[in-house]
Tab-separated table of C-alpha atoms and ligand atoms in Angstrom:
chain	number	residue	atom	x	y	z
A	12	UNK	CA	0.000	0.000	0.000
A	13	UNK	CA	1.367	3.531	-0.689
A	14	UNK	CA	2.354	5.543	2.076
A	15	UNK	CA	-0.279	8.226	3.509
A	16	UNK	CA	0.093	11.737	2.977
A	17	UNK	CA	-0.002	13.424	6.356
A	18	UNK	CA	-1.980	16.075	5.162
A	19	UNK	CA	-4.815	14.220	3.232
A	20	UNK	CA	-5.282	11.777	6.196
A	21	UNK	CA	-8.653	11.745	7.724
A	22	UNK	CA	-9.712	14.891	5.399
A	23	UNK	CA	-13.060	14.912	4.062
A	24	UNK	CA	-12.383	15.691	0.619
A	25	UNK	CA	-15.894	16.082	-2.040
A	26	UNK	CA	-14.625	16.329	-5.277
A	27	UNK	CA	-16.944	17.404	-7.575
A	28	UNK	CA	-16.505	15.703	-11.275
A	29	UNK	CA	-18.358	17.200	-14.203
A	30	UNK	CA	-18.879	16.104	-18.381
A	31	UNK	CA	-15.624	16.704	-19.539
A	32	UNK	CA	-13.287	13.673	-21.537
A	33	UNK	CA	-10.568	14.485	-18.471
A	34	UNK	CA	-13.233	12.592	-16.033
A	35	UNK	CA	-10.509	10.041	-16.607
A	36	UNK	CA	-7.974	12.048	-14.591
A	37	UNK	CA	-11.000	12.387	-12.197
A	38	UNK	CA	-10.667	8.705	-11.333
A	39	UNK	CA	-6.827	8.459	-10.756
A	40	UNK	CA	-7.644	11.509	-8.577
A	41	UNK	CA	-9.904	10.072	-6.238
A	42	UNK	CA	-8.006	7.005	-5.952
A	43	UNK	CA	-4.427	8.828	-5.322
A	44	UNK	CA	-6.199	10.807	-2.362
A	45	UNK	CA	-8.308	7.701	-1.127
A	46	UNK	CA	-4.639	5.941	-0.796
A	47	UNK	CA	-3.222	8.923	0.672
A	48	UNK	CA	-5.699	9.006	3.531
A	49	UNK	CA	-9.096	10.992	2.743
A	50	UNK	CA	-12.357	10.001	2.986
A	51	UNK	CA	-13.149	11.216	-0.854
A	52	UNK	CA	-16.660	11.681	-1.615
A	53	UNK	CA	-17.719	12.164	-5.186
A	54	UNK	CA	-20.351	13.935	-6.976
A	55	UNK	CA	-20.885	13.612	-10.401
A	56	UNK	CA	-23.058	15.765	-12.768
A	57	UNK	CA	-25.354	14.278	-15.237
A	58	UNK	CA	-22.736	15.078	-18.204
A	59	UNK	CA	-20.383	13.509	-16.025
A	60	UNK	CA	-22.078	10.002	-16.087
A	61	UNK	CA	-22.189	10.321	-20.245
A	62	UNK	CA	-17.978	10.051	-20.225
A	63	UNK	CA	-17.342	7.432	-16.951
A	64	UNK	CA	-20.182	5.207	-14.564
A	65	UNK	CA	-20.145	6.423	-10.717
A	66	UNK	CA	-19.476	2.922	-9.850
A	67	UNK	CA	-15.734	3.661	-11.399
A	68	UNK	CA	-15.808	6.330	-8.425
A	69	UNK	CA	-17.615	3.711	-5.768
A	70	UNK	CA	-14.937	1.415	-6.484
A	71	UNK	CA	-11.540	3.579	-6.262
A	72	UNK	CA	-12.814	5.309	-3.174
A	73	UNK	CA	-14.872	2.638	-1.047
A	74	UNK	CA	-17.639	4.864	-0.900
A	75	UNK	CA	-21.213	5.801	-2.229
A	76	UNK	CA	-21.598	8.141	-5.384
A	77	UNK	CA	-23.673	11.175	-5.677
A	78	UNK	CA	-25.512	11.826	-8.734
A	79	UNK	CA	-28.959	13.372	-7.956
A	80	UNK	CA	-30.673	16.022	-5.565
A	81	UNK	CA	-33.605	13.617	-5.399
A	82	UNK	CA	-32.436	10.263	-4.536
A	83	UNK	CA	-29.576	10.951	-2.941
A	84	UNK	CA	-31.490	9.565	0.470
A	85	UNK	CA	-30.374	5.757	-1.319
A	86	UNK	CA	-26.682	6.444	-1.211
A	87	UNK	CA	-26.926	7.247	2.170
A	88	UNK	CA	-28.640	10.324	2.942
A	89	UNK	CA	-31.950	11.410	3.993
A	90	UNK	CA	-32.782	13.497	0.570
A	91	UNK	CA	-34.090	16.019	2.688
A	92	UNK	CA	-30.421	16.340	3.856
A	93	UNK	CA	-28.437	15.504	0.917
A	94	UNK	CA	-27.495	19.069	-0.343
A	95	UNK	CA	-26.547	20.443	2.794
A	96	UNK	CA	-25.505	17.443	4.798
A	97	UNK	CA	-22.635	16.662	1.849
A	98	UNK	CA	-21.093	19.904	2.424
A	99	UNK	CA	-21.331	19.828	6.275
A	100	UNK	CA	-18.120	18.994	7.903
A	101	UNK	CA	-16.353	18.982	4.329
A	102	UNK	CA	-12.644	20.197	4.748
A	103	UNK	CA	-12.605	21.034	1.172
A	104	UNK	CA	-14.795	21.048	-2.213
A	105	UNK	CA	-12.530	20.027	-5.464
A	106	UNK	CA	-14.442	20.343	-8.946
A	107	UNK	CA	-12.085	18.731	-10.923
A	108	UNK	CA	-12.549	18.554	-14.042
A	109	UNK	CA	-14.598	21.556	-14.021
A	110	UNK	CA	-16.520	22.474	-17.204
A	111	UNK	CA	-17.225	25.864	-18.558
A	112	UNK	CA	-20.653	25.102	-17.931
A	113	UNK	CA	-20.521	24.438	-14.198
A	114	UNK	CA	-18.203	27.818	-13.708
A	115	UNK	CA	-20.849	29.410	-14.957
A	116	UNK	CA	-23.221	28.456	-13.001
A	117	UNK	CA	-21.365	28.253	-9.709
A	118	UNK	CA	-20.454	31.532	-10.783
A	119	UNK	CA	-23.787	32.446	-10.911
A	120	UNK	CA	-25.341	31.185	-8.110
A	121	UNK	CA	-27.358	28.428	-10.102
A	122	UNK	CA	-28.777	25.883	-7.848
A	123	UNK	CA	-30.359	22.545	-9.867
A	124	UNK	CA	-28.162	20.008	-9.130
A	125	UNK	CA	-26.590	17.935	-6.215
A	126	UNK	CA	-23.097	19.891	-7.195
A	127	UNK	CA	-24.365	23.603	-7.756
A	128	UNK	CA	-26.380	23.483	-4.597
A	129	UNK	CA	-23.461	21.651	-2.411
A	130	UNK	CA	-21.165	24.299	-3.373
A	131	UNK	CA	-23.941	26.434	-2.496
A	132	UNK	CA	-24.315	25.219	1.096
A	133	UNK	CA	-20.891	24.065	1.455
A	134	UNK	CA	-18.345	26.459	3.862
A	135	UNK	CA	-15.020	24.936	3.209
A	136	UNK	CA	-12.973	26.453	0.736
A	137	UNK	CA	-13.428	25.483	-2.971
A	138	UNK	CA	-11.119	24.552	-5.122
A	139	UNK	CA	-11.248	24.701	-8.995
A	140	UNK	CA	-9.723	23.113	-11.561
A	141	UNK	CA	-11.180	23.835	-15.079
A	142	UNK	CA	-10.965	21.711	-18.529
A	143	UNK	CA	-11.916	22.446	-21.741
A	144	UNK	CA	-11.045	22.494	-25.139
A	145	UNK	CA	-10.339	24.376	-28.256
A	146	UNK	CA	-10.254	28.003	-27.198
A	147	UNK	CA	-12.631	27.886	-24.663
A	148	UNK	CA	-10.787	28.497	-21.509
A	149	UNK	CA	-9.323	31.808	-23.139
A	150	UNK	CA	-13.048	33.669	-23.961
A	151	UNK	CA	-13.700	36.521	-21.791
A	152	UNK	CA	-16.916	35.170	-20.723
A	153	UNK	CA	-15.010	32.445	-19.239
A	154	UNK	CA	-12.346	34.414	-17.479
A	155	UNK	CA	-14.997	36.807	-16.125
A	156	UNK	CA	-16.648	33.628	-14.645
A	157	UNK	CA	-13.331	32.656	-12.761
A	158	UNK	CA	-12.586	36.053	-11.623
A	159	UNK	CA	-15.817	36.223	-9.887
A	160	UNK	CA	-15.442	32.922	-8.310
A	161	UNK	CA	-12.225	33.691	-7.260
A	162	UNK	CA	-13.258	37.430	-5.932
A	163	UNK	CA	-15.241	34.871	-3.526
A	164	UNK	CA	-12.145	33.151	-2.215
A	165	UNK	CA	-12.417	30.175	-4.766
A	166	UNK	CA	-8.620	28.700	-5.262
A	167	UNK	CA	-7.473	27.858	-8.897
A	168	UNK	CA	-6.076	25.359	-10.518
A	169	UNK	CA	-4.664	26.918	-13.757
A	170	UNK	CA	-5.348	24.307	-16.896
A	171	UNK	CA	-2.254	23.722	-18.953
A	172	UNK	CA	-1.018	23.990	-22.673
A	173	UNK	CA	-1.265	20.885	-24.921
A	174	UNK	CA	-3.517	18.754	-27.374
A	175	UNK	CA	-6.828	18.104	-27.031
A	176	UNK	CA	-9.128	15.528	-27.632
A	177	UNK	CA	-10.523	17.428	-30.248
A	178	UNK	CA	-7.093	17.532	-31.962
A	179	UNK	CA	-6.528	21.655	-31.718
A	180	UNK	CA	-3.798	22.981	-28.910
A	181	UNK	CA	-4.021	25.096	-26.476
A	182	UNK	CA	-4.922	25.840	-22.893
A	183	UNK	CA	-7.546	24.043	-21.087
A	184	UNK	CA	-5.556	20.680	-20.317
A	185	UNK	CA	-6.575	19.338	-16.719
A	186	UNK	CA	-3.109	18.581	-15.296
A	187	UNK	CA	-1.812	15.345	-13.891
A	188	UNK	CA	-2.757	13.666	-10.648
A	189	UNK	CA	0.242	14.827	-8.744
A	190	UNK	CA	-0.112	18.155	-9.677
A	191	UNK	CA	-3.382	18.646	-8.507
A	192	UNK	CA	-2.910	16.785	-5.517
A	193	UNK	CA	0.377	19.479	-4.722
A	194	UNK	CA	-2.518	22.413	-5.135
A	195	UNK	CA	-5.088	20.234	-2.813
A	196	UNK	CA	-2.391	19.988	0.090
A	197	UNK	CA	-1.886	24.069	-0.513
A	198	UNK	CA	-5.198	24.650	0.177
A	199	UNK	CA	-5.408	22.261	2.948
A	200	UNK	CA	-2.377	23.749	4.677
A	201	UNK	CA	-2.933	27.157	4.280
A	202	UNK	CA	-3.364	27.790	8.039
A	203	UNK	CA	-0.873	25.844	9.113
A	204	UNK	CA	2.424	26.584	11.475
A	205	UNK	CA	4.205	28.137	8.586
A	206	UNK	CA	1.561	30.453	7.769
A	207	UNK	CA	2.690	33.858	6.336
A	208	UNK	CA	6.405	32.819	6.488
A	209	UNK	CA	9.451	32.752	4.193
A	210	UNK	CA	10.985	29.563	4.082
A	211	UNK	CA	14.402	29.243	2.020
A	212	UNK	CA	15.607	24.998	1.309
A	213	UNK	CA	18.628	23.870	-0.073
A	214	UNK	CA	19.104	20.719	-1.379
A	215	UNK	CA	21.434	18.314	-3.278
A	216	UNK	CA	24.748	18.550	-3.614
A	217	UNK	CA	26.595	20.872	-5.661
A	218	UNK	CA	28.875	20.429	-8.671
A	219	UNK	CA	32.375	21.970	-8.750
A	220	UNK	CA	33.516	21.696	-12.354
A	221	UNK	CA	37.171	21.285	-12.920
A	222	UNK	CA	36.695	21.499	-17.276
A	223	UNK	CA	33.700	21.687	-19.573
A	224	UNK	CA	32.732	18.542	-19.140
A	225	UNK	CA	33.826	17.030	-15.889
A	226	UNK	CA	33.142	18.433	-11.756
A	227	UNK	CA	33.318	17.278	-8.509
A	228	UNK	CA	30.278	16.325	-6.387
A	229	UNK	CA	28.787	13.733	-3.839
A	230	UNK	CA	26.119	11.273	-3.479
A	231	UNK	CA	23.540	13.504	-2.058
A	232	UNK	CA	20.355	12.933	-3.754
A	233	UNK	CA	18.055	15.821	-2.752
A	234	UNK	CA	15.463	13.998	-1.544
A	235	UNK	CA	15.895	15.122	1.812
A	236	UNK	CA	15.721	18.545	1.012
A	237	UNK	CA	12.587	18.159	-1.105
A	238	UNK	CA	11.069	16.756	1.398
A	239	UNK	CA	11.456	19.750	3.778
A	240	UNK	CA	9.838	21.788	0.860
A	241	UNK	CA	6.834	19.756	0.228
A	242	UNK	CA	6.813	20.019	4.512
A	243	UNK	CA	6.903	23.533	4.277
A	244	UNK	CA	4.166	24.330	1.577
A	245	UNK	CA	1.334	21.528	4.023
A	246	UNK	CA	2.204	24.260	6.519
A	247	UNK	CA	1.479	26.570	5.094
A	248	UNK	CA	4.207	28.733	4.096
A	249	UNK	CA	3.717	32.191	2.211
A	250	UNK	CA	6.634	30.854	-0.057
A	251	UNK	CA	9.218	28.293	-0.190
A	252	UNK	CA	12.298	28.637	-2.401
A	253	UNK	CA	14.116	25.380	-3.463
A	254	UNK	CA	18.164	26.381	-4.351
A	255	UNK	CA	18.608	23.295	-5.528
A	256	UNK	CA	22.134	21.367	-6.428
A	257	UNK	CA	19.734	18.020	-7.156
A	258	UNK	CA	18.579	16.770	-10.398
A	259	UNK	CA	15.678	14.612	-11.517
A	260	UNK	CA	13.118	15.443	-8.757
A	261	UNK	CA	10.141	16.698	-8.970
A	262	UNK	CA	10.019	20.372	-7.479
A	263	UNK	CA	6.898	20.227	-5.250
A	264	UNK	CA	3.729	22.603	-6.260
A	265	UNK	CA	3.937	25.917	-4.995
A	266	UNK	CA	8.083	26.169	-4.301
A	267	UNK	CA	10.048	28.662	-6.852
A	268	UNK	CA	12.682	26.142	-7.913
A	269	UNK	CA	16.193	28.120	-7.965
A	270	UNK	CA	18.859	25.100	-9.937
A	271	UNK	CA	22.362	25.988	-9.000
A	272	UNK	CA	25.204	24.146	-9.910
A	273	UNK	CA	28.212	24.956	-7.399
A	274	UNK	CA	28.662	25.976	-3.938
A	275	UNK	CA	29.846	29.477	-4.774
A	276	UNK	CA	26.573	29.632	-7.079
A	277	UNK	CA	24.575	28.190	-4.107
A	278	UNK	CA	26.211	31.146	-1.783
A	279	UNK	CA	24.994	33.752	-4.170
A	280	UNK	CA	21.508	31.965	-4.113
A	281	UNK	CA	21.290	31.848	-0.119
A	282	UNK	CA	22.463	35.212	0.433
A	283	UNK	CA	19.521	36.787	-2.133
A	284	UNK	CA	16.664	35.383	-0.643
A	285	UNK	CA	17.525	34.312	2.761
A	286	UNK	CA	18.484	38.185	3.287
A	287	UNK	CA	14.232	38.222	3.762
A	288	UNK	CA	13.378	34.597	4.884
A	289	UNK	CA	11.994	33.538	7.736
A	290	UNK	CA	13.266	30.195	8.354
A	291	UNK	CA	16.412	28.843	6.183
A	292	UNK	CA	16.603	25.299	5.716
A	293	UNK	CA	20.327	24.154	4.900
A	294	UNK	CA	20.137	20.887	3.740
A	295	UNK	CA	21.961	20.601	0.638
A	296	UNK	CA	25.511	18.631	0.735
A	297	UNK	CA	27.627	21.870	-0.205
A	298	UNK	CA	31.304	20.643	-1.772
A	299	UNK	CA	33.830	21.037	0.717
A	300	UNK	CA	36.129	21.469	-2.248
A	301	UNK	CA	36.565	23.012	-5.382
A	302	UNK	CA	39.225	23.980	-8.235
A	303	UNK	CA	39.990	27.867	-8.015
A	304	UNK	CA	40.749	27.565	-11.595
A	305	UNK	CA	38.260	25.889	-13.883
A	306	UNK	CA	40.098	25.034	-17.059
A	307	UNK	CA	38.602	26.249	-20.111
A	308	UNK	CA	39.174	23.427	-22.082
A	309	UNK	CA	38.945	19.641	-21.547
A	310	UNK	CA	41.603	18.540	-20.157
A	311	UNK	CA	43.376	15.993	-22.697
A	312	UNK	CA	45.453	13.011	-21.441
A	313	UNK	CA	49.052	12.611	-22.912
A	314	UNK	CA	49.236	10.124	-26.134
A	315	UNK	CA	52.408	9.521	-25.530
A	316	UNK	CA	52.996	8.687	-21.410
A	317	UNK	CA	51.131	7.374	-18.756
A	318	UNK	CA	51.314	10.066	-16.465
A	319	UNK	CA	47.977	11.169	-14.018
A	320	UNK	CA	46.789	13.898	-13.231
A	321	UNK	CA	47.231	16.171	-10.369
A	322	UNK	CA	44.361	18.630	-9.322
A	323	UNK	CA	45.127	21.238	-6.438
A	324	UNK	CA	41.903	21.820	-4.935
A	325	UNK	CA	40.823	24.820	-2.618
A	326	UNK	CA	37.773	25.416	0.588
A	327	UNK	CA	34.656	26.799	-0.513
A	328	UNK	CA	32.950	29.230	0.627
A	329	UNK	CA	31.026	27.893	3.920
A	330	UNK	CA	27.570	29.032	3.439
A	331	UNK	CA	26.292	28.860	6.886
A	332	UNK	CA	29.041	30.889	8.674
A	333	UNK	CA	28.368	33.636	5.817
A	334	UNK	CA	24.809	33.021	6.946
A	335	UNK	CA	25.744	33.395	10.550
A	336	UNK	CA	28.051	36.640	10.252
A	337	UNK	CA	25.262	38.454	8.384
A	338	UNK	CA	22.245	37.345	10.380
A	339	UNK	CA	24.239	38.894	13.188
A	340	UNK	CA	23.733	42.580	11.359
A	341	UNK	CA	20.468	41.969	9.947
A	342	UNK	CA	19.053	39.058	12.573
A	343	UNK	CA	17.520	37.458	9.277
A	344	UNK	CA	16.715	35.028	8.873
A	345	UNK	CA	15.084	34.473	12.072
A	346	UNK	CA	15.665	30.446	12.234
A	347	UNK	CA	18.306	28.708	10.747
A	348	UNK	CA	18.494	24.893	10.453
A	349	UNK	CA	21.681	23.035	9.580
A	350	UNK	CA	22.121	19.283	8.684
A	351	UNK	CA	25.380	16.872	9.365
A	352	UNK	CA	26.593	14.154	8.034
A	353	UNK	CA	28.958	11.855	9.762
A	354	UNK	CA	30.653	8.604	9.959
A	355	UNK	CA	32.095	9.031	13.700
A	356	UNK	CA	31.326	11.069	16.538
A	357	UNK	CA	28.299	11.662	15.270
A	358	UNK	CA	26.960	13.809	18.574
A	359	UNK	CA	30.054	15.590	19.184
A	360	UNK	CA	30.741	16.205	15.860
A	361	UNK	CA	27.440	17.604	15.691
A	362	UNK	CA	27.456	19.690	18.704
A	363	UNK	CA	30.413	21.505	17.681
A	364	UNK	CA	29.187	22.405	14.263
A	365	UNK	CA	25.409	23.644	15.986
A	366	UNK	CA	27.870	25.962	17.739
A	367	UNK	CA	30.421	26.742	15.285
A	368	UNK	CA	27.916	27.579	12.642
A	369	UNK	CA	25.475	29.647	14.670
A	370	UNK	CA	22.511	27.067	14.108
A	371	UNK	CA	19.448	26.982	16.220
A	372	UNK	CA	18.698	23.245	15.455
A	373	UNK	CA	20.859	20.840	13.954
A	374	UNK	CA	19.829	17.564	12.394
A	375	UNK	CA	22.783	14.745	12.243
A	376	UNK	CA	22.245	11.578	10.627
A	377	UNK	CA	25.270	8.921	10.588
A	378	UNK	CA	25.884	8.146	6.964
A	379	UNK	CA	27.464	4.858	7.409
A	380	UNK	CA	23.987	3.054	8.286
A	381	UNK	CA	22.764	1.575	5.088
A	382	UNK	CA	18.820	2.432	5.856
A	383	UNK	CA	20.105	6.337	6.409
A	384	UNK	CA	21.495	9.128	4.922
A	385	UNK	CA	22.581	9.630	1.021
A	386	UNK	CA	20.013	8.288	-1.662
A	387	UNK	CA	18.011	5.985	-0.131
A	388	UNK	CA	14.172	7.256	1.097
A	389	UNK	CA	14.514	6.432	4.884
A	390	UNK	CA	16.904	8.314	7.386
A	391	UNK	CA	17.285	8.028	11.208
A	392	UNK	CA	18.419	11.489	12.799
A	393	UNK	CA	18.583	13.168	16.006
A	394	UNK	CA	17.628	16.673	15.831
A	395	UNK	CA	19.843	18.713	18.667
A	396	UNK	CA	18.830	22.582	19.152
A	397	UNK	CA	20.513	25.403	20.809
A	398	UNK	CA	20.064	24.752	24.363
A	399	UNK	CA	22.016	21.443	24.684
A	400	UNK	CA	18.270	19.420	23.987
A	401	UNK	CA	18.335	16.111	21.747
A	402	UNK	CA	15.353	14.623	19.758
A	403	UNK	CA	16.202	11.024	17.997
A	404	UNK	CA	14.076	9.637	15.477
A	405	UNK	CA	14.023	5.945	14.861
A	406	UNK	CA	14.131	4.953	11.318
A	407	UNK	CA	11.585	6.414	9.317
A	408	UNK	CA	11.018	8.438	6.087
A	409	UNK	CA	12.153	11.430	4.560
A	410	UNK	CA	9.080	12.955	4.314
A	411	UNK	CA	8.152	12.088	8.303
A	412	UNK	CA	11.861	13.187	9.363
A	413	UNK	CA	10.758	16.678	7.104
A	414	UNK	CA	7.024	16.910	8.531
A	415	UNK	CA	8.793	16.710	12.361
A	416	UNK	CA	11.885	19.308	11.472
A	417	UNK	CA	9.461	21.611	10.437
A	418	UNK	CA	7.058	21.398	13.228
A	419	UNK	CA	9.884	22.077	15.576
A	420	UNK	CA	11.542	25.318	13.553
A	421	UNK	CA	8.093	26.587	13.678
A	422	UNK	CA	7.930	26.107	16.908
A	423	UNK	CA	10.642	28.516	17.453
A	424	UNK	CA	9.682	30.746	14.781
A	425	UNK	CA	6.132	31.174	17.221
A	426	UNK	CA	8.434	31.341	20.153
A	427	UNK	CA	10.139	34.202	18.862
A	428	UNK	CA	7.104	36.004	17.774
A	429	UNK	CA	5.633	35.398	21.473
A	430	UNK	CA	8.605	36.682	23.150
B	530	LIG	N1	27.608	23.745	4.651
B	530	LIG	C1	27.713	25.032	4.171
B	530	LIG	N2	28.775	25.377	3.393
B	530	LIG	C2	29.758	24.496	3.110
B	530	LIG	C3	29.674	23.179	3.642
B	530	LIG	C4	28.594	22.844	4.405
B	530	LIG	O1	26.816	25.835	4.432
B	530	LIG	N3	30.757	24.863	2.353
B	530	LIG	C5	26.450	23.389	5.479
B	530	LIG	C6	25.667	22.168	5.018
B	530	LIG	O2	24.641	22.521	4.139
B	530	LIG	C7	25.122	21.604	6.316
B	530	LIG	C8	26.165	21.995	7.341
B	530	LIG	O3	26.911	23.066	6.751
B	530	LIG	O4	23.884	22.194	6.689
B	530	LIG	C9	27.106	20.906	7.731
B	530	LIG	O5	27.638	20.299	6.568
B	530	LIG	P1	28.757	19.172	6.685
B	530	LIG	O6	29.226	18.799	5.321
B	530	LIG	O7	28.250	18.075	7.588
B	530	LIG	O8	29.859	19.930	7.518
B	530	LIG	P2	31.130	20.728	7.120
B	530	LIG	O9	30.995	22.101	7.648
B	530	LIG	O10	31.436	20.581	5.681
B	530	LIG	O11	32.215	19.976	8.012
B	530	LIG	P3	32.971	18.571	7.775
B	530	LIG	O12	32.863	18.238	6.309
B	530	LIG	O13	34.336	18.847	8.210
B	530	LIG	O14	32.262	17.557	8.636
C-alpha cells in the first residue's frame, strides 16, 4: 500500500466531477487521495455520467456516489439532507474537471443540481480546476466567470497547454494527478504553522567543475531537502524557495525552484533570498572542495605517457558561517536549520558544528547506516537545538523526518514572535 500523505489523512475531501473527456484524470484523482488518507466523496453531474459510470468512483474510493438532488437519500442520505448534509463537515470542495458550464453556473449562483447546490451550502474552501477544449478556456466570458469565483475566495487550478481531444492545442488541459494533488495539500495547509512565512531549502549537492565537461560532487540525492519543501508548503508557508544542487526530482507545487550548480553559485543563491526569509533550511551537501581555476578546455590526457593527473583543490565558501556573520547585522533570517553528516562522533561532531555555525537546530544523521542518509528514502536522525536538547528519530522516512523538522523550527519561529 502507498504511504499516507499526512496532510490528506482523515480529510473529508468532495470532489466534484463534471462532463468533460478528463473525467478520466478524475478517477486516478480520487483514488491517489483515497490511498493517501481521505475520505473522498464524489459527486458527479449528469454530463459527467455520459464520459465514466459512478461505480468507477464507488470502487476507487470505497464509498457511495452522488448523482442526484432527489435520490440521494439511497446512497446514504436522507434526501431532505443531501445538499446540505454533503457539504457539512467537508474540509474542502474540489471540482475537478470543471466544465465551462458548471463555472458558470457556480459563478452564478445556479442551484439545480446535487453539485451547484453543495457548493452552495458548502463552507469549506473550494477549489477549482477547469478543462476544456479548443479556445474555450481563453473567452472573456469564461475568465470573467473565474474572476468572480475567485473574488469569492475560490482557489485555482490553472489548466495547462497541450492537445486536445478534439485535436486543436491550447490551454484548457486538466493537469496530472500529482499536480493537482500538490494544489489540494496548498489549500489544505494554508493555516498551518508556517503560515505567512518565508521559508528558504537547499538541497542536493553541488557540482564543482574542474573542465567543460567534468566536476566534482557527492552522493547527495536531494530527496531530503525536497522533502522539507513539500513540509513547508502543508504548513502553510507564504513561499518556499528550493536552491537546488539536485537533479531529476520533482520540485513540489507551490516552491520557486532556484537550480544551482556549485557551492559558490549556491552562496549567491542563499544570500539573495535568505536576506528576507523567515526560516532557512540548509540541507543541501555543499562541496567542501573546489578547483579555483576551472580550465577552459577539456583537459586531454598525454598520447604519448602514462602520467595522471594532479588537481590542487581549494575550501569553498562555507555558506552557513556567511549566513551566521550576516544574520548577526540583519538578525535574518530568524531560524536557521543546519544538517550533518557523519561517519564518527556523530553527537560531538554535531554539537560543535550547531555551535560553530550559529545554528538553532541541527539535524545529524550517521551516513554509514545503510537504511540512512545519502540516496536511499529512509533516514534516522537526532535533531539537537541550541540549548544542549536532543530529539532522535528511529528509522523512518524522509518525508516524516521533514514533517517533524518543520514542526519544531516553527515552533521557534512562534516562540520568537511570542517573546
Ligand atoms: N555547509 C555550508 N557550506 C559548506 C559546507 C557545508 O553551508 N561549504 C552546510 C551544510 O549545508 C550543512 C552543514 O553546513 O547544513 C554541515 O555540513 P557538513 O558537510 O556536515 O559539515 P562541514 O561544515 O562541511 O564539516 P565537515 O565536512 O568537516 O564535517
Amino acid at each position: 500500500m502507498a504511504e499516507t500523505i499526512t496532510i490528506l489523512e482523515n480529510k473529508r475531501i468532495l470532489l466534484g466531477v463534471t462532463g468533460s473527456i478528463a473525467v478520466y484524470k478524475a478517477a486516478d484523482l480520487a483514488s491517489k487521495l483515497t490511498q493517501a488518507g481521505a475520505q473522498v466523496d464524489v459527486i458527479m453531474t449528469e454530463a459527467a455520467q455520459r464520459f465514466v459510470t459512478p461505480l468507477t468512483f464507488q470502487s476507487v474510493t470505497g464509498r457511495p456516489v452522488y448523482t442526484s438532488l432527489w435520490d440521494a437519500g439511497g446512497e446514504g442520505l436522507p434526501t431532505h439532507i443531501a445538499h446540505v448534509g454533503l457539504g457539512e463537515g467537508a474540509d474542502l470542495l474540489v471540482i475537478a474537471p470543471c466544465t465551462a458550464n458548471t463555472l458558470a453556473r457556480l459563478a452564478h449562483g445556479h442551484a439545480d443540481d446535487l453539485l451547484s447546490v453543495t457548493a452552495l451550502a458548502a463552507r469549506c474552501p473550494l477549489v477549482i480546476a477547469p478543462a476544456m477544449d479548443g479556445g474555450m478556456y481563453s473567452q472573456e466570458v469564461v475568465q470573467f466567470n473565474l474572476r468572480i469565483l475567485q473574488g469569492r475566495g475560490a482557489l485555482l487550478i490553472e489548466p495547462e497547454e497541450g492537445r486536445f481531444a478534439s485535436g486543436l492545442v491550447g490551454k484548457g488541459r486538466l493537469p496530472e494527478t500529482l499536480t493537482l494533488i500538490g494544489h489540494i495539500r496548498r489549500a489544505l495547509g494554508r493555516d498551518g504553522a508556517l503560515k505567512g512565512r518565508k521559508v528558504v531549502v537547499t538541497a542536493g549537492g553541488t557540482r564543482e567543475p574542474i573542465d567543460p565537461v567534468r566536476f566534482i560532487s557527492n552522493r547527495s540525492s536531494g530527496k531530503q531537502g525536497y522533502a522539507l519543501a513539500q513540509a513547508a508548503l502543508d504548513a502553510g508557508a507564504q513561499t518556499v524557495t528550493l536552491i537546488s544542487a539536485a537533479r531529476g526530482l520533482p520540485t513540489p507545487v507551490g516552491a520557486d525552484l532556484i537550480p544551482v550548480g556549485s557551492a559558490a553559485e549556491m552562496l549567491y543563491a542563499v544570500l539573495t533570498f535568505a536576506a528576507s526569509a523567515d526560516l532557512l533550511l540548509m540541507a543541501a551537501a555543499v562541496a567542501d572542495f573546489m578547483l579555483p581555476d576551472v580550465s577552459t578546455h577539456k583537459i586531454k590526457k598525454r598520447e604519448d605517457g602514462d602520467e595522471g593527473l594532479t588537481l590542487t583543490l581549494a575550501r569553498t565558501p562555507d555558506i552557513l558561517t556567511v549566513v551566521k556573520n550576516r544574520r548577526a547585522e540583519t538578525g535574518m533570517p530568524r531560524v536557521v536549520v543546519g544538517f550533518a553528516a557523519e561517519s564518527h562522533n556523530l553527537l560531538a561532531n554535531a554539537q560543535a558544528k550547531l555551535i560553530r555555525k550559529g545554528l538553532d537546530l541541527l539535524v545529524a544523521n550517521d551516513i554509514t547506516a545503510p537504511d540512512a542518509g545519502f540516496e536511499v528514502d529512509t533516514n534516522r536522525i537526532i535533531i539537537l537545538d541550541a540549548d544542549g536538547g536532543q530529539e532522535a528519530l528511529d528509522l523512518t522516512t524522509k518525508t516524516r523526518a521533514a514533517e517533524r523538522i518543520i514542526a519544531r523550527a516553527a515552533a521557534l519561529l512562534s516562540d520568537q514572535s511570542g517573546s
